[in-house]
Amino acid sequence: MTAIQSAAGLRPYGLVTSRPFRAPHHTASAIALVGGGALPRPGEISMAHGGVLFLDELPEFPRITLEGLRQPLEEGRLVVSRARATFEFPSRFQLVAAMNPCPCGYQGDSVLPCRCTPQAMARYRGRISGPLLDRIDMVVDVPRAEIRVPSAFSPRGSSEGEPSSLVRARVAKGTAFAQSRSAKTLREDLASLDLDSDAASTLENAARVQGLSQRAVRRTARVARTIADLAQVGHVSRSAVLEALLFRSAAPLTAPKAA
Ligand SMILES: [Zn+2]
């Protein structure tokens, strides 16, 4: 991470010890985001190596820029070939992206009506290609949050969600379990994920019925493995696979609900 930041001209002070969080704006050029150029330099995806790359308003990024993410998402590196040399920039980052359900932002909202035409909606969602969506493991529809205004009598309102500290502790436990389970960390192959026979046949069935790609099957199995790690169980069960498939269905992106 220190070498990358140095190559990018960020001048890190000493060794970088904290994970990066990069959130480039959608007006960033393809080269600024992915890397490359006449004199190849690391882009945002490499500066996010070992950390998080957050893309807000995903469909606002030019399609060509987003397509440039496909190779790095799959291989964890960007390779740039020039006449005299080949450059390789590591880019193993966690992609997190956010988008509205439609251009006006209210599709599926419980209070305000959506005013988008089906054509405008299709155009908006069409900016995210199938192959890119295939590399996104979890798609989560987030409903309108209840707004609570603090008052003199309840200065902090009453929050119903879990505090981040609890979530953090659960994630740390799951990570420790995953590490104790397997010395092989990244890029686990299907056989080492320990799916039980019910889980394996459920995944095979879903692949057939939903037309999942080889990649989608592998990625779904890894999400199911993570679900099992969070529950601290050795074998991946059928229910973990079903839960992982729910995240993959991408229903909010592909099937507009009837108004
Ligand atoms: Zn709308």
mmCIF file of C-alpha atoms and ligand atoms in Angstrom:
data_model
loop_
_atom_site.group_PDB
_atom_site.id
_atom_site.type_symbol
_atom_site.label_atom_id
_atom_site.label_comp_id
_atom_site.label_asym_id
_atom_site.label_seq_id
_atom_site.Cartn_x
_atom_site.Cartn_y
_atom_site.Cartn_z
ATOM 1 C CA MET A 1 0.000 0.000 0.000
ATOM 2 C CA THR A 2 2.880 2.343 0.784
ATOM 3 C CA ALA A 3 4.539 1.605 -2.569
ATOM 4 C CA ILE A 4 1.304 2.210 -4.474
ATOM 5 C CA GLN A 5 0.577 5.479 -2.715
ATOM 6 C CA SER A 6 4.132 6.590 -3.328
ATOM 7 C CA ALA A 7 3.875 5.718 -7.047
ATOM 8 C CA ALA A 8 0.619 7.671 -7.176
ATOM 9 C CA GLY A 9 2.385 10.740 -5.831
ATOM 10 C CA LEU A 10 0.556 10.778 -2.495
ATOM 11 C CA ARG A 11 3.837 10.926 -0.494
ATOM 12 C CA PRO A 12 2.862 8.717 2.439
ATOM 13 C CA TYR A 13 4.696 9.463 5.676
ATOM 14 C CA GLY A 14 6.478 6.249 6.686
ATOM 15 C CA LEU A 15 4.746 2.912 6.204
ATOM 16 C CA VAL A 16 1.003 2.999 5.615
ATOM 17 C CA THR A 17 -0.618 1.123 8.503
ATOM 18 C CA SER A 18 -4.333 1.793 8.076
ATOM 19 C CA ARG A 19 -6.576 0.408 5.352
ATOM 20 C CA PRO A 20 -7.505 2.937 2.687
ATOM 21 C CA PHE A 21 -11.043 4.132 1.973
ATOM 22 C CA ARG A 22 -11.351 5.769 -1.438
ATOM 23 C CA ALA A 23 -14.532 7.417 -2.705
ATOM 24 C CA PRO A 24 -13.866 8.952 -6.149
ATOM 25 C CA HIS A 25 -16.553 11.196 -7.664
ATOM 26 C CA HIS A 26 -18.421 10.008 -10.764
ATOM 27 C CA THR A 27 -16.773 12.758 -12.810
ATOM 28 C CA ALA A 28 -13.380 11.036 -12.320
ATOM 29 C CA SER A 29 -11.862 9.932 -15.637
ATOM 30 C CA ALA A 30 -11.424 6.262 -16.511
ATOM 31 C CA ILE A 31 -7.654 6.658 -16.061
ATOM 32 C CA ALA A 32 -8.042 8.363 -12.680
ATOM 33 C CA LEU A 33 -10.336 5.571 -11.501
ATOM 34 C CA VAL A 34 -8.763 2.466 -12.985
ATOM 35 C CA GLY A 35 -5.200 3.602 -13.674
ATOM 36 C CA GLY A 36 -3.036 3.640 -16.783
ATOM 37 C CA GLY A 37 -2.262 6.606 -19.023
ATOM 38 C CA ALA A 38 0.683 7.405 -21.289
ATOM 39 C CA LEU A 39 3.029 7.189 -18.321
ATOM 40 C CA PRO A 40 1.131 4.486 -16.390
ATOM 41 C CA ARG A 41 0.104 5.374 -12.884
ATOM 42 C CA PRO A 42 -2.028 3.615 -10.294
ATOM 43 C CA GLY A 43 -5.671 4.709 -10.222
ATOM 44 C CA GLU A 44 -8.182 4.915 -7.369
ATOM 45 C CA ILE A 45 -8.713 1.136 -7.491
ATOM 46 C CA SER A 46 -5.039 0.582 -6.643
ATOM 47 C CA MET A 47 -5.021 3.294 -4.010
ATOM 48 C CA ALA A 48 -7.905 1.335 -2.467
ATOM 49 C CA HIS A 49 -5.777 -1.870 -2.474
ATOM 50 C CA GLY A 50 -6.284 -3.628 0.853
ATOM 51 C CA GLY A 51 -9.246 -1.398 1.675
ATOM 52 C CA VAL A 52 -12.562 -0.131 0.366
ATOM 53 C CA LEU A 53 -13.473 1.519 -2.932
ATOM 54 C CA PHE A 54 -16.820 3.291 -2.557
ATOM 55 C CA LEU A 55 -18.644 4.390 -5.710
ATOM 56 C CA ASP A 56 -21.649 6.543 -4.878
ATOM 57 C CA GLU A 57 -24.288 7.088 -7.624
ATOM 58 C CA LEU A 58 -22.917 4.104 -9.553
ATOM 59 C CA PRO A 59 -24.975 4.642 -12.770
ATOM 60 C CA GLU A 60 -23.608 8.186 -13.042
ATOM 61 C CA PHE A 61 -20.142 6.804 -13.794
ATOM 62 C CA PRO A 62 -19.559 6.524 -17.564
ATOM 63 C CA ARG A 63 -20.118 2.975 -18.722
ATOM 64 C CA ILE A 64 -16.624 2.708 -20.199
ATOM 65 C CA THR A 65 -15.164 3.624 -16.803
ATOM 66 C CA LEU A 66 -17.226 0.962 -15.043
ATOM 67 C CA GLU A 67 -16.292 -1.685 -17.598
ATOM 68 C CA GLY A 68 -12.652 -1.004 -16.748
ATOM 69 C CA LEU A 69 -13.351 -2.417 -13.289
ATOM 70 C CA ARG A 70 -14.081 -5.910 -14.591
ATOM 71 C CA GLN A 71 -10.519 -7.218 -14.965
ATOM 72 C CA PRO A 72 -9.280 -5.807 -11.623
ATOM 73 C CA LEU A 73 -12.386 -7.125 -9.791
ATOM 74 C CA GLU A 74 -11.656 -10.598 -11.080
ATOM 75 C CA GLU A 75 -7.856 -10.684 -10.872
ATOM 76 C CA GLY A 76 -7.071 -8.241 -8.076
ATOM 77 C CA ARG A 77 -4.636 -6.366 -10.308
ATOM 78 C CA LEU A 78 -4.506 -4.063 -13.294
ATOM 79 C CA VAL A 79 -2.100 -4.884 -16.097
ATOM 80 C CA VAL A 80 -1.126 -2.049 -18.445
ATOM 81 C CA SER A 81 0.869 -2.950 -21.566
ATOM 82 C CA ARG A 82 3.006 -0.387 -23.321
ATOM 83 C CA ALA A 83 5.427 -0.815 -26.231
ATOM 84 C CA ARG A 84 8.476 -0.956 -23.973
ATOM 85 C CA ALA A 85 7.130 -2.451 -20.787
ATOM 86 C CA THR A 86 4.222 -4.004 -18.944
ATOM 87 C CA PHE A 87 3.079 -2.471 -15.683
ATOM 88 C CA GLU A 88 1.167 -4.283 -13.002
ATOM 89 C CA PHE A 89 -0.722 -2.465 -10.256
ATOM 90 C CA PRO A 90 -2.217 -4.517 -7.422
ATOM 91 C CA SER A 91 -5.880 -3.704 -6.837
ATOM 92 C CA ARG A 92 -7.426 -6.112 -4.375
ATOM 93 C CA PHE A 93 -10.153 -3.897 -2.960
ATOM 94 C CA GLN A 94 -13.632 -4.342 -1.526
ATOM 95 C CA LEU A 95 -16.066 -2.650 -3.907
ATOM 96 C CA VAL A 96 -19.038 -0.947 -2.271
ATOM 97 C CA ALA A 97 -21.445 0.952 -4.516
ATOM 98 C CA ALA A 98 -24.699 2.823 -4.012
ATOM 99 C CA MET A 99 -27.408 3.877 -6.450
ATOM 100 C CA ASN A 100 -30.992 5.070 -6.530
ATOM 101 C CA PRO A 101 -33.654 2.597 -7.656
ATOM 102 C CA CYS A 102 -34.534 4.939 -10.564
ATOM 103 C CA PRO A 103 -33.600 8.429 -11.864
ATOM 104 C CA CYS A 104 -36.138 10.241 -9.596
ATOM 105 C CA GLY A 105 -35.168 8.058 -6.643
ATOM 106 C CA TYR A 106 -38.656 7.075 -5.444
ATOM 107 C CA GLN A 107 -39.336 3.766 -7.190
ATOM 108 C CA GLY A 108 -40.700 1.354 -4.566
ATOM 109 C CA ASP A 109 -40.915 4.148 -1.965
ATOM 110 C CA SER A 110 -43.648 3.793 0.644
ATOM 111 C CA VAL A 111 -44.594 7.496 0.626
ATOM 112 C CA LEU A 112 -43.744 9.349 -2.578
ATOM 113 C CA PRO A 113 -44.629 8.198 -6.101
ATOM 114 C CA CYS A 114 -42.042 7.432 -8.770
ATOM 115 C CA ARG A 115 -42.354 9.661 -11.834
ATOM 116 C CA CYS A 116 -39.995 7.798 -14.156
ATOM 117 C CA THR A 117 -41.057 6.342 -17.480
ATOM 118 C CA PRO A 118 -40.216 2.669 -18.072
ATOM 119 C CA GLN A 119 -37.780 3.818 -20.791
ATOM 120 C CA ALA A 120 -35.953 6.200 -18.421
ATOM 121 C CA MET A 121 -35.768 3.433 -15.813
ATOM 122 C CA ALA A 122 -34.407 0.900 -18.323
ATOM 123 C CA ARG A 123 -31.815 3.410 -19.559
ATOM 124 C CA TYR A 124 -30.706 4.146 -15.982
ATOM 125 C CA ARG A 125 -30.305 0.511 -14.991
ATOM 126 C CA GLY A 126 -28.818 -0.402 -18.347
ATOM 127 C CA ARG A 127 -25.738 1.622 -17.464
ATOM 128 C CA ILE A 128 -24.690 -1.223 -15.193
ATOM 129 C CA SER A 129 -23.851 -4.125 -17.468
ATOM 130 C CA GLY A 130 -24.673 -7.750 -16.778
ATOM 131 C CA PRO A 131 -20.979 -8.744 -16.517
ATOM 132 C CA LEU A 132 -20.333 -6.014 -13.935
ATOM 133 C CA LEU A 133 -23.448 -6.973 -11.962
ATOM 134 C CA ASP A 134 -22.248 -10.589 -12.112
ATOM 135 C CA ARG A 135 -19.172 -9.512 -10.132
ATOM 136 C CA ILE A 136 -21.230 -7.860 -7.387
ATOM 137 C CA ASP A 137 -21.933 -10.473 -4.724
ATOM 138 C CA MET A 138 -24.620 -8.787 -2.688
ATOM 139 C CA VAL A 139 -27.379 -6.429 -3.848
ATOM 140 C CA VAL A 140 -29.407 -5.013 -0.991
ATOM 141 C CA ASP A 141 -32.551 -2.907 -1.331
ATOM 142 C CA VAL A 142 -32.545 -0.236 1.393
ATOM 143 C CA PRO A 143 -35.999 1.128 2.242
ATOM 144 C CA ARG A 144 -36.689 4.674 3.419
ATOM 145 C CA ALA A 145 -35.240 5.243 6.888
ATOM 146 C CA GLU A 146 -37.469 6.559 9.614
ATOM 147 C CA ILE A 147 -36.422 10.103 10.469
ATOM 148 C CA ARG A 148 -36.123 10.885 14.160
ATOM 149 C CA VAL A 149 -35.654 14.445 15.276
ATOM 150 C CA PRO A 150 -33.972 14.746 18.666
ATOM 151 C CA SER A 151 -35.988 16.776 21.179
ATOM 152 C CA ALA A 152 -35.258 18.303 24.581
ATOM 153 C CA PHE A 153 -36.759 15.252 26.285
ATOM 154 C CA SER A 154 -35.031 12.609 24.199
ATOM 155 C CA PRO A 155 -31.863 14.258 22.952
ATOM 156 C CA ARG A 156 -30.763 11.293 20.899
ATOM 157 C CA GLY A 157 -34.153 10.011 19.810
ATOM 158 C CA SER A 158 -34.530 6.271 20.024
ATOM 159 C CA SER A 159 -32.435 4.360 17.601
ATOM 160 C CA GLU A 160 -33.655 0.932 16.608
ATOM 161 C CA GLY A 161 -30.663 -0.334 14.702
ATOM 162 C CA GLU A 162 -27.712 -2.237 16.113
ATOM 163 C CA PRO A 163 -24.797 -0.050 17.171
ATOM 164 C CA SER A 164 -21.720 -0.383 14.926
ATOM 165 C CA SER A 165 -19.623 -1.643 17.848
ATOM 166 C CA LEU A 166 -21.804 -4.775 18.091
ATOM 167 C CA VAL A 167 -21.614 -5.402 14.355
ATOM 168 C CA ARG A 168 -17.857 -4.895 14.461
ATOM 169 C CA ALA A 169 -17.452 -7.458 17.241
ATOM 170 C CA ARG A 170 -19.524 -9.983 15.272
ATOM 171 C CA VAL A 171 -17.451 -9.426 12.131
ATOM 172 C CA ALA A 172 -14.196 -9.801 14.097
ATOM 173 C CA LYS A 173 -15.423 -13.139 15.510
ATOM 174 C CA GLY A 174 -16.442 -14.361 12.059
ATOM 175 C CA THR A 175 -13.081 -13.353 10.613
ATOM 176 C CA ALA A 176 -11.204 -15.143 13.397
ATOM 177 C CA PHE A 177 -13.317 -18.252 12.779
ATOM 178 C CA ALA A 178 -12.595 -18.130 9.039
ATOM 179 C CA GLN A 179 -8.874 -17.853 9.730
ATOM 180 C CA SER A 180 -8.870 -20.757 12.162
ATOM 181 C CA ARG A 181 -10.867 -22.878 9.718
ATOM 182 C CA SER A 182 -8.528 -22.464 6.839
ATOM 183 C CA ALA A 183 -4.964 -21.330 6.435
ATOM 184 C CA LYS A 184 -5.725 -20.570 2.804
ATOM 185 C CA THR A 185 -7.291 -17.147 2.901
ATOM 186 C CA LEU A 186 -8.060 -15.289 -0.316
ATOM 187 C CA ARG A 187 -9.224 -16.916 -3.557
ATOM 188 C CA GLU A 188 -10.631 -20.043 -2.000
ATOM 189 C CA ASP A 189 -11.649 -22.699 -4.469
ATOM 190 C CA LEU A 190 -15.064 -24.332 -4.311
ATOM 191 C CA ALA A 191 -13.814 -27.598 -2.792
ATOM 192 C CA SER A 192 -12.241 -25.883 0.215
ATOM 193 C CA LEU A 193 -15.460 -24.061 1.160
ATOM 194 C CA ASP A 194 -16.963 -27.188 2.810
ATOM 195 C CA LEU A 195 -20.480 -27.144 1.382
ATOM 196 C CA ASP A 196 -22.518 -30.061 2.705
ATOM 197 C CA SER A 197 -24.254 -32.235 0.084
ATOM 198 C CA ASP A 198 -27.621 -30.487 0.533
ATOM 199 C CA ALA A 199 -25.978 -27.107 0.047
ATOM 200 C CA ALA A 200 -24.093 -28.267 -3.045
ATOM 201 C CA SER A 201 -27.198 -29.666 -4.741
ATOM 202 C CA THR A 202 -29.188 -26.530 -3.866
ATOM 203 C CA LEU A 203 -26.528 -24.405 -5.541
ATOM 204 C CA GLU A 204 -26.411 -26.678 -8.603
ATOM 205 C CA ASN A 205 -30.171 -26.465 -8.885
ATOM 206 C CA ALA A 206 -30.182 -22.660 -8.592
ATOM 207 C CA ALA A 207 -27.449 -22.422 -11.220
ATOM 208 C CA ARG A 208 -29.604 -24.437 -13.624
ATOM 209 C CA VAL A 209 -32.893 -22.641 -12.931
ATOM 210 C CA GLN A 210 -31.526 -19.077 -12.661
ATOM 211 C CA GLY A 211 -28.900 -19.513 -15.354
ATOM 212 C CA LEU A 212 -26.016 -18.546 -13.061
ATOM 213 C CA SER A 213 -22.563 -18.277 -14.588
ATOM 214 C CA GLN A 214 -19.605 -20.303 -13.291
ATOM 215 C CA ARG A 215 -18.391 -17.094 -11.684
ATOM 216 C CA ALA A 216 -21.743 -16.408 -10.018
ATOM 217 C CA VAL A 217 -21.783 -19.938 -8.570
ATOM 218 C CA ARG A 218 -18.286 -19.504 -7.127
ATOM 219 C CA ARG A 219 -19.128 -16.099 -5.709
ATOM 220 C CA THR A 220 -22.429 -17.271 -4.238
ATOM 221 C CA ALA A 221 -20.621 -20.160 -2.553
ATOM 222 C CA ARG A 222 -18.150 -17.713 -1.035
ATOM 223 C CA VAL A 223 -20.925 -15.511 0.345
ATOM 224 C CA ALA A 224 -22.560 -18.652 1.820
ATOM 225 C CA ARG A 225 -19.171 -19.535 3.357
ATOM 226 C CA THR A 226 -19.023 -16.084 4.950
ATOM 227 C CA ILE A 227 -22.553 -16.526 6.328
ATOM 228 C CA ALA A 228 -21.432 -19.829 7.881
ATOM 229 C CA ASP A 229 -18.267 -18.194 9.263
ATOM 230 C CA LEU A 230 -20.355 -15.469 10.925
ATOM 231 C CA ALA A 231 -22.444 -18.217 12.532
ATOM 232 C CA GLN A 232 -19.177 -20.030 13.357
ATOM 233 C CA VAL A 233 -20.142 -23.334 11.792
ATOM 234 C CA GLY A 234 -17.742 -25.566 9.896
ATOM 235 C CA HIS A 235 -19.976 -26.734 7.044
ATOM 236 C CA VAL A 236 -21.959 -24.534 4.710
ATOM 237 C CA SER A 237 -25.612 -25.546 4.990
ATOM 238 C CA ARG A 238 -28.459 -25.320 2.512
ATOM 239 C CA SER A 239 -29.924 -22.318 4.362
ATOM 240 C CA ALA A 240 -26.640 -20.402 4.046
ATOM 241 C CA VAL A 241 -26.704 -21.035 0.282
ATOM 242 C CA LEU A 242 -30.333 -19.895 0.049
ATOM 243 C CA GLU A 243 -29.496 -16.720 1.956
ATOM 244 C CA ALA A 244 -26.530 -16.033 -0.320
ATOM 245 C CA LEU A 245 -28.762 -16.545 -3.382
ATOM 246 C CA LEU A 246 -31.191 -13.915 -2.063
ATOM 247 C CA PHE A 247 -28.401 -11.346 -2.133
ATOM 248 C CA ARG A 248 -27.431 -12.341 -5.657
ATOM 249 C CA SER A 249 -30.881 -12.218 -7.180
ATOM 250 C CA ALA A 250 -30.392 -8.483 -7.845
ATOM 251 C CA ALA A 251 -34.181 -8.265 -7.995
ATOM 252 C CA PRO A 252 -34.240 -4.557 -7.173
ATOM 253 C CA LEU A 253 -32.043 -3.900 -10.209
ATOM 254 C CA THR A 254 -33.607 -6.132 -12.796
ATOM 255 C CA ALA A 255 -37.318 -6.428 -12.087
ATOM 256 C CA PRO A 256 -39.068 -3.099 -11.485
ATOM 257 C CA LYS A 257 -41.966 -3.656 -9.095
ATOM 258 C CA ALA A 258 -45.423 -2.791 -10.362
ATOM 259 C CA ALA A 259 -46.469 0.624 -9.063
HETATM 260 ZN ZN ZN B 1 -38.498 7.182 -10.362
#
